[in-house]
PDB file of N, CA and C in Angstrom:
ATOM      1  N   UNK A   2       4.791  16.690  20.037  1.00  0.00           N
ATOM      2  CA  UNK A   2       4.063  15.436  20.056  1.00  0.00           C
ATOM      3  C   UNK A   2       4.437  14.618  18.822  1.00  0.00           C
ATOM      4  N   UNK A   3       4.907  13.415  19.043  1.00  0.00           N
ATOM      5  CA  UNK A   3       5.311  12.534  17.957  1.00  0.00           C
ATOM      6  C   UNK A   3       4.072  11.937  17.284  1.00  0.00           C
ATOM      7  N   UNK A   4       4.099  11.887  15.956  1.00  0.00           N
ATOM      8  CA  UNK A   4       3.032  11.235  15.202  1.00  0.00           C
ATOM      9  C   UNK A   4       3.644  10.119  14.362  1.00  0.00           C
ATOM     10  N   UNK A   5       2.883   9.057  14.201  1.00  0.00           N
ATOM     11  CA  UNK A   5       3.327   7.916  13.396  1.00  0.00           C
ATOM     12  C   UNK A   5       2.271   7.656  12.337  1.00  0.00           C
ATOM     13  N   UNK A   6       2.722   7.525  11.085  1.00  0.00           N
ATOM     14  CA  UNK A   6       1.813   7.224   9.987  1.00  0.00           C
ATOM     15  C   UNK A   6       2.274   5.934   9.326  1.00  0.00           C
ATOM     16  N   UNK A   7       1.323   5.034   9.091  1.00  0.00           N
ATOM     17  CA  UNK A   7       1.612   3.784   8.399  1.00  0.00           C
ATOM     18  C   UNK A   7       0.939   3.819   7.043  1.00  0.00           C
ATOM     19  N   UNK A   8       1.672   3.407   6.026  1.00  0.00           N
ATOM     20  CA  UNK A   8       1.145   3.408   4.672  1.00  0.00           C
ATOM     21  C   UNK A   8       1.575   2.116   3.989  1.00  0.00           C
ATOM     22  N   UNK A   9       0.675   1.563   3.199  1.00  0.00           N
ATOM     23  CA  UNK A   9       0.985   0.375   2.412  1.00  0.00           C
ATOM     24  C   UNK A   9       1.058   0.808   0.954  1.00  0.00           C
ATOM     25  N   UNK A  10       2.217   0.587   0.331  1.00  0.00           N
ATOM     26  CA  UNK A  10       2.431   0.990  -1.059  1.00  0.00           C
ATOM     27  C   UNK A  10       2.450  -0.271  -1.919  1.00  0.00           C
ATOM     28  N   UNK A  11       1.492  -0.359  -2.833  1.00  0.00           N
ATOM     29  CA  UNK A  11       1.360  -1.531  -3.697  1.00  0.00           C
ATOM     30  C   UNK A  11       1.680  -1.159  -5.137  1.00  0.00           C
ATOM     31  N   UNK A  12       2.265  -2.090  -5.863  1.00  0.00           N
ATOM     32  CA  UNK A  12       2.493  -1.922  -7.291  1.00  0.00           C
ATOM     33  C   UNK A  12       1.966  -3.176  -7.988  1.00  0.00           C
ATOM     34  N   UNK A  13       1.081  -2.963  -8.946  1.00  0.00           N
ATOM     35  CA  UNK A  13       0.476  -4.066  -9.698  1.00  0.00           C
ATOM     36  C   UNK A  13       0.902  -4.000 -11.156  1.00  0.00           C
ATOM     37  N   UNK A  14       0.901  -5.142 -11.814  1.00  0.00           N
ATOM     38  CA  UNK A  14       1.081  -5.191 -13.256  1.00  0.00           C
ATOM     39  C   UNK A  14      -0.304  -5.197 -13.882  1.00  0.00           C
ATOM     40  N   UNK A  15      -0.493  -4.348 -14.886  1.00  0.00           N
ATOM     41  CA  UNK A  15      -1.775  -4.281 -15.591  1.00  0.00           C
ATOM     42  C   UNK A  15      -1.758  -5.193 -16.808  1.00  0.00           C
ATOM     43  N   UNK A  16      -2.929  -5.441 -17.340  1.00  0.00           N
ATOM     44  CA  UNK A  16      -3.061  -6.295 -18.520  1.00  0.00           C
ATOM     45  C   UNK A  16      -2.352  -5.753 -19.746  1.00  0.00           C
ATOM     46  N   UNK A  17      -2.124  -4.448 -19.783  1.00  0.00           N
ATOM     47  CA  UNK A  17      -1.423  -3.843 -20.922  1.00  0.00           C
ATOM     48  C   UNK A  17       0.092  -3.784 -20.700  1.00  0.00           C
ATOM     49  N   UNK A  18       0.568  -4.412 -19.611  1.00  0.00           N
ATOM     50  CA  UNK A  18       1.998  -4.477 -19.334  1.00  0.00           C
ATOM     51  C   UNK A  18       2.539  -3.326 -18.508  1.00  0.00           C
ATOM     52  N   UNK A  19       1.747  -2.290 -18.290  1.00  0.00           N
ATOM     53  CA  UNK A  19       2.194  -1.149 -17.496  1.00  0.00           C
ATOM     54  C   UNK A  19       2.041  -1.438 -16.008  1.00  0.00           C
ATOM     55  N   UNK A  20       2.741  -0.649 -15.193  1.00  0.00           N
ATOM     56  CA  UNK A  20       2.625  -0.773 -13.738  1.00  0.00           C
ATOM     57  C   UNK A  20       1.582   0.217 -13.233  1.00  0.00           C
ATOM     58  N   UNK A  21       0.872  -0.176 -12.179  1.00  0.00           N
ATOM     59  CA  UNK A  21      -0.130   0.689 -11.551  1.00  0.00           C
ATOM     60  C   UNK A  21       0.116   0.701 -10.054  1.00  0.00           C
ATOM     61  N   UNK A  22       0.309   1.886  -9.499  1.00  0.00           N
ATOM     62  CA  UNK A  22       0.539   2.014  -8.070  1.00  0.00           C
ATOM     63  C   UNK A  22      -0.741   2.268  -7.302  1.00  0.00           C
ATOM     64  N   UNK A  23      -0.723   1.877  -6.044  1.00  0.00           N
ATOM     65  CA  UNK A  23      -1.848   2.109  -5.143  1.00  0.00           C
ATOM     66  C   UNK A  23      -1.271   2.330  -3.747  1.00  0.00           C
ATOM     67  N   UNK A  24      -1.736   3.370  -3.076  1.00  0.00           N
ATOM     68  CA  UNK A  24      -1.282   3.661  -1.714  1.00  0.00           C
ATOM     69  C   UNK A  24      -2.477   3.568  -0.771  1.00  0.00           C
ATOM     70  N   UNK A  25      -2.278   2.877   0.347  1.00  0.00           N
ATOM     71  CA  UNK A  25      -3.318   2.753   1.362  1.00  0.00           C
ATOM     72  C   UNK A  25      -2.782   3.413   2.621  1.00  0.00           C
ATOM     73  N   UNK A  26      -3.354   4.565   2.935  1.00  0.00           N
ATOM     74  CA  UNK A  26      -2.906   5.344   4.085  1.00  0.00           C
ATOM     75  C   UNK A  26      -3.510   4.795   5.373  1.00  0.00           C
ATOM     76  N   UNK A  27      -2.768   4.917   6.445  1.00  0.00           N
ATOM     77  CA  UNK A  27      -3.233   4.536   7.786  1.00  0.00           C
ATOM     78  C   UNK A  27      -3.774   3.117   7.855  1.00  0.00           C
ATOM     79  N   UNK A  28      -3.101   2.194   7.185  1.00  0.00           N
ATOM     80  CA  UNK A  28      -3.530   0.794   7.272  1.00  0.00           C
ATOM     81  C   UNK A  28      -3.107   0.224   8.627  1.00  0.00           C
ATOM     82  N   UNK A  29      -3.680  -0.889   9.001  1.00  0.00           N
ATOM     83  CA  UNK A  29      -3.378  -1.535  10.275  1.00  0.00           C
ATOM     84  C   UNK A  29      -1.960  -2.121  10.215  1.00  0.00           C
ATOM     85  N   UNK A  30      -1.037  -1.515  10.909  1.00  0.00           N
ATOM     86  CA  UNK A  30       0.366  -1.933  10.868  1.00  0.00           C
ATOM     87  C   UNK A  30       0.588  -3.310  11.492  1.00  0.00           C
ATOM     88  N   UNK A  31      -0.396  -3.847  12.186  1.00  0.00           N
ATOM     89  CA  UNK A  31      -0.264  -5.168  12.796  1.00  0.00           C
ATOM     90  C   UNK A  31      -0.574  -6.300  11.821  1.00  0.00           C
ATOM     91  N   UNK A  32      -0.984  -5.974  10.606  1.00  0.00           N
ATOM     92  CA  UNK A  32      -1.256  -7.014   9.616  1.00  0.00           C
ATOM     93  C   UNK A  32       0.049  -7.688   9.226  1.00  0.00           C
ATOM     94  N   UNK A  33       0.033  -9.009   9.190  1.00  0.00           N
ATOM     95  CA  UNK A  33       1.253  -9.693   8.768  1.00  0.00           C
ATOM     96  C   UNK A  33       1.270  -9.836   7.242  1.00  0.00           C
ATOM     97  N   UNK A  34       2.398 -10.229   6.713  1.00  0.00           N
ATOM     98  CA  UNK A  34       2.569 -10.303   5.264  1.00  0.00           C
ATOM     99  C   UNK A  34       1.584 -11.257   4.599  1.00  0.00           C
ATOM    100  N   UNK A  35       1.257 -12.368   5.257  1.00  0.00           N
ATOM    101  CA  UNK A  35       0.323 -13.329   4.672  1.00  0.00           C
ATOM    102  C   UNK A  35      -1.054 -12.706   4.469  1.00  0.00           C
ATOM    103  N   UNK A  36      -1.508 -11.911   5.417  1.00  0.00           N
ATOM    104  CA  UNK A  36      -2.810 -11.252   5.302  1.00  0.00           C
ATOM    105  C   UNK A  36      -2.785 -10.229   4.171  1.00  0.00           C
ATOM    106  N   UNK A  37      -1.698  -9.494   4.053  1.00  0.00           N
ATOM    107  CA  UNK A  37      -1.578  -8.505   2.975  1.00  0.00           C
ATOM    108  C   UNK A  37      -1.592  -9.202   1.616  1.00  0.00           C
ATOM    109  N   UNK A  38      -0.851 -10.294   1.485  1.00  0.00           N
ATOM    110  CA  UNK A  38      -0.828 -11.030   0.217  1.00  0.00           C
ATOM    111  C   UNK A  38      -2.192 -11.626  -0.114  1.00  0.00           C
ATOM    112  N   UNK A  39      -2.884 -12.127   0.900  1.00  0.00           N
ATOM    113  CA  UNK A  39      -4.228 -12.674   0.699  1.00  0.00           C
ATOM    114  C   UNK A  39      -5.194 -11.577   0.245  1.00  0.00           C
ATOM    115  N   UNK A  40      -5.070 -10.404   0.841  1.00  0.00           N
ATOM    116  CA  UNK A  40      -5.936  -9.279   0.486  1.00  0.00           C
ATOM    117  C   UNK A  40      -5.666  -8.792  -0.935  1.00  0.00           C
ATOM    118  N   UNK A  41      -4.393  -8.724  -1.317  1.00  0.00           N
ATOM    119  CA  UNK A  41      -4.090  -8.284  -2.678  1.00  0.00           C
ATOM    120  C   UNK A  41      -4.542  -9.326  -3.700  1.00  0.00           C
ATOM    121  N   UNK A  42      -4.499 -10.596  -3.329  1.00  0.00           N
ATOM    122  CA  UNK A  42      -5.022 -11.637  -4.222  1.00  0.00           C
ATOM    123  C   UNK A  42      -6.523 -11.442  -4.423  1.00  0.00           C
ATOM    124  N   UNK A  43      -7.221 -11.022  -3.371  1.00  0.00           N
ATOM    125  CA  UNK A  43      -8.649 -10.733  -3.480  1.00  0.00           C
ATOM    126  C   UNK A  43      -8.917  -9.550  -4.392  1.00  0.00           C
ATOM    127  N   UNK A  44      -8.061  -8.527  -4.313  1.00  0.00           N
ATOM    128  CA  UNK A  44      -8.198  -7.375  -5.206  1.00  0.00           C
ATOM    129  C   UNK A  44      -8.052  -7.827  -6.655  1.00  0.00           C
ATOM    130  N   UNK A  45      -7.048  -8.650  -6.921  1.00  0.00           N
ATOM    131  CA  UNK A  45      -6.829  -9.131  -8.287  1.00  0.00           C
ATOM    132  C   UNK A  45      -7.989  -9.997  -8.777  1.00  0.00           C
ATOM    133  N   UNK A  46      -8.462 -10.888  -7.920  1.00  0.00           N
ATOM    134  CA  UNK A  46      -9.535 -11.807  -8.306  1.00  0.00           C
ATOM    135  C   UNK A  46     -10.855 -11.076  -8.554  1.00  0.00           C
ATOM    136  N   UNK A  47     -11.093  -9.991  -7.837  1.00  0.00           N
ATOM    137  CA  UNK A  47     -12.369  -9.284  -7.972  1.00  0.00           C
ATOM    138  C   UNK A  47     -12.488  -8.547  -9.299  1.00  0.00           C
ATOM    139  N   UNK A  48     -11.373  -8.130  -9.870  1.00  0.00           N
ATOM    140  CA  UNK A  48     -11.410  -7.396 -11.134  1.00  0.00           C
ATOM    141  C   UNK A  48     -12.054  -6.024 -11.016  1.00  0.00           C
ATOM    142  N   UNK A  49     -12.128  -5.507  -9.801  1.00  0.00           N
ATOM    143  CA  UNK A  49     -12.803  -4.237  -9.557  1.00  0.00           C
ATOM    144  C   UNK A  49     -12.050  -3.057 -10.172  1.00  0.00           C
ATOM    145  N   UNK A  50     -10.733  -3.090 -10.109  1.00  0.00           N
ATOM    146  CA  UNK A  50      -9.936  -1.961 -10.569  1.00  0.00           C
ATOM    147  C   UNK A  50      -9.493  -2.147 -12.016  1.00  0.00           C
ATOM    148  N   UNK A  51      -9.827  -1.175 -12.850  1.00  0.00           N
ATOM    149  CA  UNK A  51      -9.309  -1.124 -14.218  1.00  0.00           C
ATOM    150  C   UNK A  51      -8.786   0.282 -14.467  1.00  0.00           C
ATOM    151  N   UNK A  52      -7.734   0.368 -15.230  1.00  0.00           N
ATOM    152  CA  UNK A  52      -7.102   1.648 -15.535  1.00  0.00           C
ATOM    153  C   UNK A  52      -6.890   1.715 -17.032  1.00  0.00           C
ATOM    154  N   UNK A  53      -7.529   2.679 -17.665  1.00  0.00           N
ATOM    155  CA  UNK A  53      -7.404   2.814 -19.115  1.00  0.00           C
ATOM    156  C   UNK A  53      -7.873   1.577 -19.844  1.00  0.00           C
ATOM    157  N   UNK A  54      -8.856   0.877 -19.283  1.00  0.00           N
ATOM    158  CA  UNK A  54      -9.382  -0.341 -19.881  1.00  0.00           C
ATOM    159  C   UNK A  54      -8.590  -1.596 -19.563  1.00  0.00           C
ATOM    160  N   UNK A  55      -7.492  -1.467 -18.842  1.00  0.00           N
ATOM    161  CA  UNK A  55      -6.654  -2.618 -18.506  1.00  0.00           C
ATOM    162  C   UNK A  55      -6.870  -2.999 -17.043  1.00  0.00           C
ATOM    163  N   UNK A  56      -7.105  -4.267 -16.803  1.00  0.00           N
ATOM    164  CA  UNK A  56      -7.294  -4.731 -15.424  1.00  0.00           C
ATOM    165  C   UNK A  56      -5.949  -5.093 -14.801  1.00  0.00           C
ATOM    166  N   UNK A  57      -5.954  -5.222 -13.489  1.00  0.00           N
ATOM    167  CA  UNK A  57      -4.751  -5.628 -12.760  1.00  0.00           C
ATOM    168  C   UNK A  57      -4.585  -7.134 -12.902  1.00  0.00           C
ATOM    169  N   UNK A  58      -3.365  -7.588 -13.206  1.00  0.00           N
ATOM    170  CA  UNK A  58      -3.155  -9.019 -13.423  1.00  0.00           C
ATOM    171  C   UNK A  58      -2.236  -9.679 -12.401  1.00  0.00           C
ATOM    172  N   UNK A  59      -1.333  -8.905 -11.780  1.00  0.00           N
ATOM    173  CA  UNK A  59      -0.454  -9.506 -10.771  1.00  0.00           C
ATOM    174  C   UNK A  59       0.108  -8.417  -9.862  1.00  0.00           C
ATOM    175  N   UNK A  60       0.598  -8.860  -8.730  1.00  0.00           N
ATOM    176  CA  UNK A  60       1.218  -7.956  -7.769  1.00  0.00           C
ATOM    177  C   UNK A  60       2.716  -7.907  -8.029  1.00  0.00           C
ATOM    178  N   UNK A  61       3.247  -6.705  -8.243  1.00  0.00           N
ATOM    179  CA  UNK A  61       4.697  -6.538  -8.426  1.00  0.00           C
ATOM    180  C   UNK A  61       5.405  -6.413  -7.083  1.00  0.00           C
ATOM    181  N   UNK A  62       4.834  -5.588  -6.187  1.00  0.00           N
ATOM    182  CA  UNK A  62       5.479  -5.375  -4.894  1.00  0.00           C
ATOM    183  C   UNK A  62       4.487  -4.823  -3.885  1.00  0.00           C
ATOM    184  N   UNK A  63       4.809  -5.034  -2.631  1.00  0.00           N
ATOM    185  CA  UNK A  63       4.043  -4.468  -1.515  1.00  0.00           C
ATOM    186  C   UNK A  63       5.056  -4.018  -0.475  1.00  0.00           C
ATOM    187  N   UNK A  64       4.965  -2.752  -0.087  1.00  0.00           N
ATOM    188  CA  UNK A  64       5.937  -2.181   0.848  1.00  0.00           C
ATOM    189  C   UNK A  64       5.207  -1.496   1.987  1.00  0.00           C
ATOM    190  N   UNK A  65       5.565  -1.866   3.218  1.00  0.00           N
ATOM    191  CA  UNK A  65       5.032  -1.181   4.397  1.00  0.00           C
ATOM    192  C   UNK A  65       5.937   0.008   4.696  1.00  0.00           C
ATOM    193  N   UNK A  66       5.335   1.195   4.811  1.00  0.00           N
ATOM    194  CA  UNK A  66       6.105   2.409   5.102  1.00  0.00           C
ATOM    195  C   UNK A  66       5.612   2.977   6.425  1.00  0.00           C
ATOM    196  N   UNK A  67       6.533   3.189   7.339  1.00  0.00           N
ATOM    197  CA  UNK A  67       6.203   3.773   8.642  1.00  0.00           C
ATOM    198  C   UNK A  67       6.986   5.074   8.771  1.00  0.00           C
ATOM    199  N   UNK A  68       6.271   6.160   8.979  1.00  0.00           N
ATOM    200  CA  UNK A  68       6.891   7.471   9.097  1.00  0.00           C
ATOM    201  C   UNK A  68       6.629   8.031  10.481  1.00  0.00           C
ATOM    202  N   UNK A  69       7.689   8.392  11.158  1.00  0.00           N
ATOM    203  CA  UNK A  69       7.571   9.042  12.475  1.00  0.00           C
ATOM    204  C   UNK A  69       7.969  10.500  12.328  1.00  0.00           C
ATOM    205  N   UNK A  70       7.125  11.372  12.871  1.00  0.00           N
ATOM    206  CA  UNK A  70       7.411  12.810  12.851  1.00  0.00           C
ATOM    207  C   UNK A  70       7.378  13.313  14.278  1.00  0.00           C
ATOM    208  N   UNK A  71       8.444  13.995  14.653  1.00  0.00           N
ATOM    209  CA  UNK A  71       8.511  14.566  15.992  1.00  0.00           C
ATOM    210  C   UNK A  71       9.026  15.996  15.892  1.00  0.00           C
ATOM    211  N   UNK A  72       8.170  16.958  16.198  1.00  0.00           N
ATOM    212  CA  UNK A  72       8.623  18.340  16.110  1.00  0.00           C
ATOM    213  C   UNK A  72       9.683  18.644  17.157  1.00  0.00           C
ATOM    214  N   UNK A  73      10.552  19.521  16.810  1.00  0.00           N
ATOM    215  CA  UNK A  73      11.580  19.980  17.749  1.00  0.00           C
ATOM    216  C   UNK A  73      11.051  21.235  18.411  1.00  0.00           C
ATOM    217  N   UNK A  74      10.963  21.173  19.715  1.00  0.00           N
ATOM    218  CA  UNK A  74      10.443  22.313  20.490  1.00  0.00           C
ATOM    219  C   UNK A  74      11.632  23.115  20.991  1.00  0.00           C
ATOM    220  N   UNK A  75      11.585  24.404  20.764  1.00  0.00           N
ATOM    221  CA  UNK A  75      12.676  25.262  21.222  1.00  0.00           C
ATOM    222  C   UNK A  75      12.138  26.560  21.770  1.00  0.00           C
TER     223      UNK A  75
END
C-alpha cells in the first residue's frame, strides 16, 4: 500500500541573526504559495515564537516536501 506524506519545511531568520527551522507535518498539500506566504507573515507578525530570547524576524525559505513510500511485495 502506497503512502504519501506532505511536509512544509520553513526556515526563519531570528533577531540574533541565526536561522531557525520549523517543520509542519501532514500540511494541506493543496495550499498555494500565496496562502503559505500569508500564513508565515502571520507567524512573524504574532511574535509567538521566540528561541533563546530571539524572535523570528523574516522568512528565509519555505519548501514543500512530498514523500511517497511504496513497499515492494515479494
